[in-house]
PDB file of C-alpha atoms and ligand atoms in Angstrom:
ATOM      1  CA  UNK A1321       9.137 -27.014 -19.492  1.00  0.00           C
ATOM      2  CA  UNK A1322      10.297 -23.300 -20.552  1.00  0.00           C
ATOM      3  CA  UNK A1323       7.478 -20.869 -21.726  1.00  0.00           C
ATOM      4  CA  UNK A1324       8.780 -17.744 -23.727  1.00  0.00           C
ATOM      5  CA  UNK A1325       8.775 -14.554 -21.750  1.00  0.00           C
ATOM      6  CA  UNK A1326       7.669 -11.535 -23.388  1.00  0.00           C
ATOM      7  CA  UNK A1327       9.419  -8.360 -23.959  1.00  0.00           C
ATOM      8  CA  UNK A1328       8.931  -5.136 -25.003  1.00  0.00           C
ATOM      9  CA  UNK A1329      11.294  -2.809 -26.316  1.00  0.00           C
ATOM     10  CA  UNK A1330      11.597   1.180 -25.918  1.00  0.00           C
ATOM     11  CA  UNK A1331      13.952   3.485 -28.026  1.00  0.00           C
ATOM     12  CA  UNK A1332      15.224   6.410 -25.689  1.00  0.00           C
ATOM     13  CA  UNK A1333      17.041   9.311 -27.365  1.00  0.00           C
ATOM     14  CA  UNK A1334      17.298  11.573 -24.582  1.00  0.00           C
ATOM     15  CA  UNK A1335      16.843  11.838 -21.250  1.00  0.00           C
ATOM     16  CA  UNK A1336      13.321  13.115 -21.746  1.00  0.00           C
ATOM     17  CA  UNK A1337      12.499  10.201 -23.432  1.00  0.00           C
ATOM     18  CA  UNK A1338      13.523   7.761 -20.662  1.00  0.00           C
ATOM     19  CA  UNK A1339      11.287  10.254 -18.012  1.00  0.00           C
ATOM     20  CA  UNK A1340       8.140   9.945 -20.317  1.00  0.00           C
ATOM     21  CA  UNK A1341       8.101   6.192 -19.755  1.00  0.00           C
ATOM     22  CA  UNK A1342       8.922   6.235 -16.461  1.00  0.00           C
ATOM     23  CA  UNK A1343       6.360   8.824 -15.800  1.00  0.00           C
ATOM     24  CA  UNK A1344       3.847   6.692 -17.931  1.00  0.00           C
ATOM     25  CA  UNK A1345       4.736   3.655 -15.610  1.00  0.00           C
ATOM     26  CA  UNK A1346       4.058   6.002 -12.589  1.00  0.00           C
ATOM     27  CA  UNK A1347       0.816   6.836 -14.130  1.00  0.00           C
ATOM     28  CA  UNK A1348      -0.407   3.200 -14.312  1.00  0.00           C
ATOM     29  CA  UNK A1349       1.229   1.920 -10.577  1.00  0.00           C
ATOM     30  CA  UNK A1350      -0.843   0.860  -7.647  1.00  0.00           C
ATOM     31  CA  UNK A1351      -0.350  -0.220  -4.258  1.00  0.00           C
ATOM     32  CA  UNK A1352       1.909  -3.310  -4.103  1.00  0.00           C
ATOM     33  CA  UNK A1353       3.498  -2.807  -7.620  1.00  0.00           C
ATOM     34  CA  UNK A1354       7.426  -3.976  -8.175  1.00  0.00           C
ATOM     35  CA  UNK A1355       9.449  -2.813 -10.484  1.00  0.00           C
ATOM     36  CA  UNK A1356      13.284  -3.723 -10.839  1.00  0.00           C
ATOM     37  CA  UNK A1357      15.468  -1.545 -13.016  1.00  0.00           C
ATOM     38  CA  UNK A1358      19.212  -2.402 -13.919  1.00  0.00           C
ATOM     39  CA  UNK A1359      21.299  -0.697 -15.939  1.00  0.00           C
ATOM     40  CA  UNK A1360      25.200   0.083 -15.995  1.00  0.00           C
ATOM     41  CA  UNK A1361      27.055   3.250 -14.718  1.00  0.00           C
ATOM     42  CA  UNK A1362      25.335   6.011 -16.036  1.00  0.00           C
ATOM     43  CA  UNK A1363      22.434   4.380 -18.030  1.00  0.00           C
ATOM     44  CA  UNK A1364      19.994   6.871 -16.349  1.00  0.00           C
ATOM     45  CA  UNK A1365      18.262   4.345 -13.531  1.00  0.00           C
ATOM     46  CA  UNK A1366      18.518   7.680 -10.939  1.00  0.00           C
ATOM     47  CA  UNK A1367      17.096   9.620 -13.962  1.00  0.00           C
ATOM     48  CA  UNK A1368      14.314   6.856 -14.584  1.00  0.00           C
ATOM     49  CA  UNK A1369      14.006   6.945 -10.563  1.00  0.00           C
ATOM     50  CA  UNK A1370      13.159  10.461 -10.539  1.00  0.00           C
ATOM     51  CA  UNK A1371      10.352  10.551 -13.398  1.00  0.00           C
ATOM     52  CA  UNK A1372       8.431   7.852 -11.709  1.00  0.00           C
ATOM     53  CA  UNK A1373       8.880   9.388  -8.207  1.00  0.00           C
ATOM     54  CA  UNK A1374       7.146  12.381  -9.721  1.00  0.00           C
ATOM     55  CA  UNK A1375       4.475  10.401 -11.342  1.00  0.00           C
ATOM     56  CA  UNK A1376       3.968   9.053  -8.397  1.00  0.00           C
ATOM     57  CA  UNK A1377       3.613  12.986  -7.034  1.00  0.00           C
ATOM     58  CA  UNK A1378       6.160  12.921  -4.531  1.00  0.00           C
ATOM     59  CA  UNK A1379       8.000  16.254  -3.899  1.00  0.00           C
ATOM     60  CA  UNK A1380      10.697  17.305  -3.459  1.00  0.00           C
ATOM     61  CA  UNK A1381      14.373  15.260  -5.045  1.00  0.00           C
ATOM     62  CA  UNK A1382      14.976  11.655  -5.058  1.00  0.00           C
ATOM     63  CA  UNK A1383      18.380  10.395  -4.819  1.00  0.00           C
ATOM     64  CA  UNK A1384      20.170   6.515  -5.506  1.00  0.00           C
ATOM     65  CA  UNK A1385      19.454   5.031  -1.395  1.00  0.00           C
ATOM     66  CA  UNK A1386      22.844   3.750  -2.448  1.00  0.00           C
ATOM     67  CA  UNK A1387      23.947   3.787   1.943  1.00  0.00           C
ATOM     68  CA  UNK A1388      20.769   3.450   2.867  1.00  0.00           C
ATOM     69  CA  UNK A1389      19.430   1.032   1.185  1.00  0.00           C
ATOM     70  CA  UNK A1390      15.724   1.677   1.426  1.00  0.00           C
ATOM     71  CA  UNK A1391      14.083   5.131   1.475  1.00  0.00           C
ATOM     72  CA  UNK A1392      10.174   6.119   1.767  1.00  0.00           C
ATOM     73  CA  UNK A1393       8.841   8.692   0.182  1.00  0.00           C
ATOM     74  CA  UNK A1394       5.253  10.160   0.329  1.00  0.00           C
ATOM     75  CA  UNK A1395       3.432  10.515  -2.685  1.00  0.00           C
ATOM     76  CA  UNK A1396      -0.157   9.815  -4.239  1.00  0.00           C
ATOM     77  CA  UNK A1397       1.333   6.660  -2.918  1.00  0.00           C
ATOM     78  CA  UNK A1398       4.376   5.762  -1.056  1.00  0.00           C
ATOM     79  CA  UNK A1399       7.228   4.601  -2.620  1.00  0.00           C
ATOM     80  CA  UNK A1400       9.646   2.698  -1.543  1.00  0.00           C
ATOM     81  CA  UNK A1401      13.231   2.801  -3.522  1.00  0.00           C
ATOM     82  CA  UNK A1402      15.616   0.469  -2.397  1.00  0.00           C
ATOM     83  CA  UNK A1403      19.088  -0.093  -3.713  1.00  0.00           C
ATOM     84  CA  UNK A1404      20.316  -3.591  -3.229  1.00  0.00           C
ATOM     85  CA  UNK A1405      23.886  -3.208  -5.011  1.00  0.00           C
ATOM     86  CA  UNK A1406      26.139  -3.576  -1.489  1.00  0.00           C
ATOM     87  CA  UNK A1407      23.820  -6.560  -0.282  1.00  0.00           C
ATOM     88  CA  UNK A1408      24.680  -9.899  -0.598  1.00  0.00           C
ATOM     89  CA  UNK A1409      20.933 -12.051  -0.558  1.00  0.00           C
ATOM     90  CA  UNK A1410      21.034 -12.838   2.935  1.00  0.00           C
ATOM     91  CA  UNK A1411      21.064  -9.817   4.019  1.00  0.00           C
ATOM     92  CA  UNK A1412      18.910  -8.421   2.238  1.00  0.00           C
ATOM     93  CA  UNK A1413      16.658 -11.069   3.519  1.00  0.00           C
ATOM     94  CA  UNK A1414      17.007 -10.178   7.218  1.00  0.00           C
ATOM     95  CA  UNK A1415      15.451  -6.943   5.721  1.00  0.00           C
ATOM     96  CA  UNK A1416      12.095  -8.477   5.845  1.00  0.00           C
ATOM     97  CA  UNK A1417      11.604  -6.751   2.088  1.00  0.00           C
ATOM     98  CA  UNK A1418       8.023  -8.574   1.559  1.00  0.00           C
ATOM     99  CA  UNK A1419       6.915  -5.905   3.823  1.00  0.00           C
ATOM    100  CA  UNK A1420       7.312  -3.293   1.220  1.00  0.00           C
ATOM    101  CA  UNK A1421       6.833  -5.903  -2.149  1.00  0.00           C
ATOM    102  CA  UNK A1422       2.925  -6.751  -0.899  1.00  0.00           C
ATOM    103  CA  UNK A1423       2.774  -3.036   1.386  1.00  0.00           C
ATOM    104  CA  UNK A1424       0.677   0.178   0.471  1.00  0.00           C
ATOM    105  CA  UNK A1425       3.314   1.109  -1.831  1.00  0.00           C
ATOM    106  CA  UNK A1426       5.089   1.137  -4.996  1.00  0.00           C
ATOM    107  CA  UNK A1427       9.035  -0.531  -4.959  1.00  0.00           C
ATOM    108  CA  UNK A1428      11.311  -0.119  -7.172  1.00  0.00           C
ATOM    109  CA  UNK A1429      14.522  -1.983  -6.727  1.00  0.00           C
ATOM    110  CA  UNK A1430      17.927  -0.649  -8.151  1.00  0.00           C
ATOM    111  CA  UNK A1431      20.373  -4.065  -9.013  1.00  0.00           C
ATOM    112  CA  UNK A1432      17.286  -6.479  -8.263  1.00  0.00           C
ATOM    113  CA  UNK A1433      19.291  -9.180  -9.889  1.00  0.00           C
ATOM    114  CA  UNK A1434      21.114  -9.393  -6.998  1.00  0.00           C
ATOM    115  CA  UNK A1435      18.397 -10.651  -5.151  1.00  0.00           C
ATOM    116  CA  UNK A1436      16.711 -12.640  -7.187  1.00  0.00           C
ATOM    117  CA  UNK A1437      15.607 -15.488  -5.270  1.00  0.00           C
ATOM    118  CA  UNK A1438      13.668 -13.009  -2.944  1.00  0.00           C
ATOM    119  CA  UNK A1439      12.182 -10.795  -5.438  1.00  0.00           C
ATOM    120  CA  UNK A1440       8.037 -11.182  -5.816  1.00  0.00           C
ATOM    121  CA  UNK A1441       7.085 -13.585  -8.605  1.00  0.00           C
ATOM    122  CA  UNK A1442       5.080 -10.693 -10.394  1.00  0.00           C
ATOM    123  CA  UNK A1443       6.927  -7.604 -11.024  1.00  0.00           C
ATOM    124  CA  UNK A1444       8.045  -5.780 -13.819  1.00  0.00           C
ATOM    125  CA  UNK A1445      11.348  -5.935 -14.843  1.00  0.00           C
ATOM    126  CA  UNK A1446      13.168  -2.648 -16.459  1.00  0.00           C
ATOM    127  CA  UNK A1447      16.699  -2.515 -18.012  1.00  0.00           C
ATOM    128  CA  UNK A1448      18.419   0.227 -19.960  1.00  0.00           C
ATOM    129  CA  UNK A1449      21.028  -0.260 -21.298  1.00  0.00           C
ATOM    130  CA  UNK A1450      23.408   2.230 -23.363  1.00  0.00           C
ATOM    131  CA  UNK A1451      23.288   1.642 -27.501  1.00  0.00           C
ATOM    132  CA  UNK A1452      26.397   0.572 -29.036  1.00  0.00           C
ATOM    133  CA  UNK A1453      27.716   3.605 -31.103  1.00  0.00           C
ATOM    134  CA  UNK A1454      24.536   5.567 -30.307  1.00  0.00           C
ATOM    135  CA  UNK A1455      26.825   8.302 -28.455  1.00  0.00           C
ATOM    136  CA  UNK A1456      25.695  10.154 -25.117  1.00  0.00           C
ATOM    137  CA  UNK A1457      21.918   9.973 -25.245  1.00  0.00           C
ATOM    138  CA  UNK A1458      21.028   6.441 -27.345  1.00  0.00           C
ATOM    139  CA  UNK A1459      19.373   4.226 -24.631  1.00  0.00           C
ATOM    140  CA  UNK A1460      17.355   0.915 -25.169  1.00  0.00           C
ATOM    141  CA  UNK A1461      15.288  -0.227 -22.179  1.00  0.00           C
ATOM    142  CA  UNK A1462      13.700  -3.383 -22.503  1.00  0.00           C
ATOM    143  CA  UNK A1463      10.663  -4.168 -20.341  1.00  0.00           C
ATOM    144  CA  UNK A1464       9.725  -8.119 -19.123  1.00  0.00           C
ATOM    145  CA  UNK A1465       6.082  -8.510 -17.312  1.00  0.00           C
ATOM    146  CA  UNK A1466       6.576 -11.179 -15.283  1.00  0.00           C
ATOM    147  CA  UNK A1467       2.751 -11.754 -13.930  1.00  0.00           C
ATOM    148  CA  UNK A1468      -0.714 -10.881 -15.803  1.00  0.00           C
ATOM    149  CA  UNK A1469      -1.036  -7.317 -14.066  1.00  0.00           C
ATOM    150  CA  UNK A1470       2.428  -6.134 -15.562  1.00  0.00           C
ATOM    151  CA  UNK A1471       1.626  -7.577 -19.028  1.00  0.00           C
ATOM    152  CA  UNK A1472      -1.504  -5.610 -19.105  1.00  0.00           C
ATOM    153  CA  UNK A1473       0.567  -2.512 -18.578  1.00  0.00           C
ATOM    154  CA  UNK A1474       2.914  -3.363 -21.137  1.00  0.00           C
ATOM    155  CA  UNK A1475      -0.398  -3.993 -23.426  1.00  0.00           C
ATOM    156  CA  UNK A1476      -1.651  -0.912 -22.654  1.00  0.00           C
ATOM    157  CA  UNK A1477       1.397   1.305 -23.289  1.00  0.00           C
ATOM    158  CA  UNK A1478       2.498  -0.733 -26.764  1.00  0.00           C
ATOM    159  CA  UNK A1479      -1.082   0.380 -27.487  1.00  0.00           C
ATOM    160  CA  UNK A1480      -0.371   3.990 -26.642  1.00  0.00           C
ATOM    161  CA  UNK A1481       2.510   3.529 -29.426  1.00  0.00           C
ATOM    162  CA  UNK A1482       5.202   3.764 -26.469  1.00  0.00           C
ATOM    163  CA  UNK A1483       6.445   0.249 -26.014  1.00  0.00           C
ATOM    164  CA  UNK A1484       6.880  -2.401 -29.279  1.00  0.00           C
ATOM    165  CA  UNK A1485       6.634  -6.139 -28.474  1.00  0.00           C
ATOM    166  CA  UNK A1486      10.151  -7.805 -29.195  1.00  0.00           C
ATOM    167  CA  UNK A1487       9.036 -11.334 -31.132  1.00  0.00           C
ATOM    168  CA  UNK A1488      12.224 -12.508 -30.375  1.00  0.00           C
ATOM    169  CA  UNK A1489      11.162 -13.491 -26.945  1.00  0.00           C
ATOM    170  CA  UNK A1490      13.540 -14.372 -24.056  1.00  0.00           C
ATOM    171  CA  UNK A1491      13.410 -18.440 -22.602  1.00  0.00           C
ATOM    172  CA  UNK A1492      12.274 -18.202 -19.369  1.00  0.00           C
TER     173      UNK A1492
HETATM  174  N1  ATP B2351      18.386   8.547 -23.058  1.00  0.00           N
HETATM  175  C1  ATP B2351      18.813   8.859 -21.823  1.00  0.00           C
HETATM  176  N2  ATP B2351      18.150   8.385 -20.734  1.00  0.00           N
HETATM  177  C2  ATP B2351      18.602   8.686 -19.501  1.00  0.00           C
HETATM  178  N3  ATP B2351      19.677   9.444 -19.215  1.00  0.00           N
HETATM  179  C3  ATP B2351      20.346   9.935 -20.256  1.00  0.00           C
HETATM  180  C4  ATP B2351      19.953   9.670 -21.587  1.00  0.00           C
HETATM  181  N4  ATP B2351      20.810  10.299 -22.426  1.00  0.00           N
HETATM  182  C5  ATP B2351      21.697  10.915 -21.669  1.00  0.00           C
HETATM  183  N5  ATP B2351      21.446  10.704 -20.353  1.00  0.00           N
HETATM  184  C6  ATP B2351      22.274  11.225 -19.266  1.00  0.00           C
HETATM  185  O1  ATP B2351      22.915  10.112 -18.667  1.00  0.00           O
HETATM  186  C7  ATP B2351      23.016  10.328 -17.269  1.00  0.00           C
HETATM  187  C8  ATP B2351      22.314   9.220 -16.532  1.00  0.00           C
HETATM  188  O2  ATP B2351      22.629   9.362 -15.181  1.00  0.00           O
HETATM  189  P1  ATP B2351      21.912   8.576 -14.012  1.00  0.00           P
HETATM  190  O3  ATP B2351      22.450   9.134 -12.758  1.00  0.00           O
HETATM  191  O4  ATP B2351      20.427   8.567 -14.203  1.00  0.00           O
HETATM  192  O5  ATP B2351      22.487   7.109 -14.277  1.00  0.00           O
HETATM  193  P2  ATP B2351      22.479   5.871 -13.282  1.00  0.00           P
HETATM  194  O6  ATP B2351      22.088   4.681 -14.095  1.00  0.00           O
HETATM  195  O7  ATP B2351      21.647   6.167 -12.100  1.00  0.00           O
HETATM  196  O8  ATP B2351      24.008   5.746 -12.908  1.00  0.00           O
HETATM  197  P3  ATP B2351      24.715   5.169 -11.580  1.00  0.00           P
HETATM  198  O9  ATP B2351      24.784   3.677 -11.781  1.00  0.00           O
HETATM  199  O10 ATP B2351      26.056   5.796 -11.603  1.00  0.00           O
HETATM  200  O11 ATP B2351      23.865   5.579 -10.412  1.00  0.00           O
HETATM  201  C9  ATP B2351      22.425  11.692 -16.980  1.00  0.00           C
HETATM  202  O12 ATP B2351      23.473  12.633 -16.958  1.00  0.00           O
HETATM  203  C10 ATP B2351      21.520  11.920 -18.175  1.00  0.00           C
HETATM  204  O13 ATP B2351      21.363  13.288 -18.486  1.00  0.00           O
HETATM  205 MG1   MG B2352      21.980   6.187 -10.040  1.00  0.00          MG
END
């Protein structure tokens, strides 16, 4: 049996726009939230990064963990940005990443699709994506809850007039 997955949609016309949602999403994160954001070259994931980093009041810059993989940072509360793009899934599993998924922290996973089999079941799932003739700063990021606690946030922020439920659904 497939249920229909909800989604909610956000126009971004700017940079600025993309931080304010990020920054909203900071504002609402607790310990053990996920969040997975894709996005192609230059869709403004590092940008996105960044906003919710400082939401999240950690100082200082935050940079793709492209090498690295994983990097902690301190904030109101840790976060944990990982970068998954040069893993293949069994890799990443010898990485043990449950650790951070159910830890003290908030992850947020760059290219989570690539990993998908070892991602938590609840998360929420973030994609921008550049707008077809919309020029340099037209982004669409769609947002999918996946678990009660992230479809609460999404509730909360279409109520706050920032996201707009898309009826069209997705199967999943
Ligand atoms: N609406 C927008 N949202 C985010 N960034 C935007 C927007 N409009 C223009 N930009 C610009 O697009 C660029 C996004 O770069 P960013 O490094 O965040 O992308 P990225 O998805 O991390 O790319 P990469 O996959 O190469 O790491 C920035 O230069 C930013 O100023
Ligand atoms: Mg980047």
């Amino acid at each position: 049996m497939s249920s229909v997955q909800q989604q909610y949609e956000y126009a971004s016309h700017g940079e600025t726009d993309t931080e304010r949602l990020a920054a909203a999403l900071g504002r609402l994160a607790e310990p053990g939230s996920v969040l997975t954001l894709e996005g192609d070259l230059g869709a403004g994931k590092t940008r996105f990064s960044q906003a919710l980093a400082k939401a999240l009041g950690v100082p200082g810059v935050v940079n793709s963990p492209t090498f690295t993989i994983i990097k902690e940072y301190e904030g109101r509360l840790p976060l944990y940005h990982m970068d998954v793009y040069r893993l293949t899934e069994a890799e990443a599993d010898e990485l043990g990443l449950d650790e951070y998924f159910f830890g003290k922290g908030v992850t947020l996973v760059e290219w989570a699709s690539r990993i998908e089999e070892l991602l938590p079941e609840e998360r929420l799932a973030v994609e921008i994506a550049h707008v077809e003739g919309g020029g340099w700063t037209e982004r669409r990021l769609t947002l999918t809850p996946y678990g009660e606690r992230y479809a609460a946030w999404c509730r909360e922020l279409e109520r706050d007039g920032l996201l707009r439920l898309d009826s069209s659904g997705r199967e999943g």
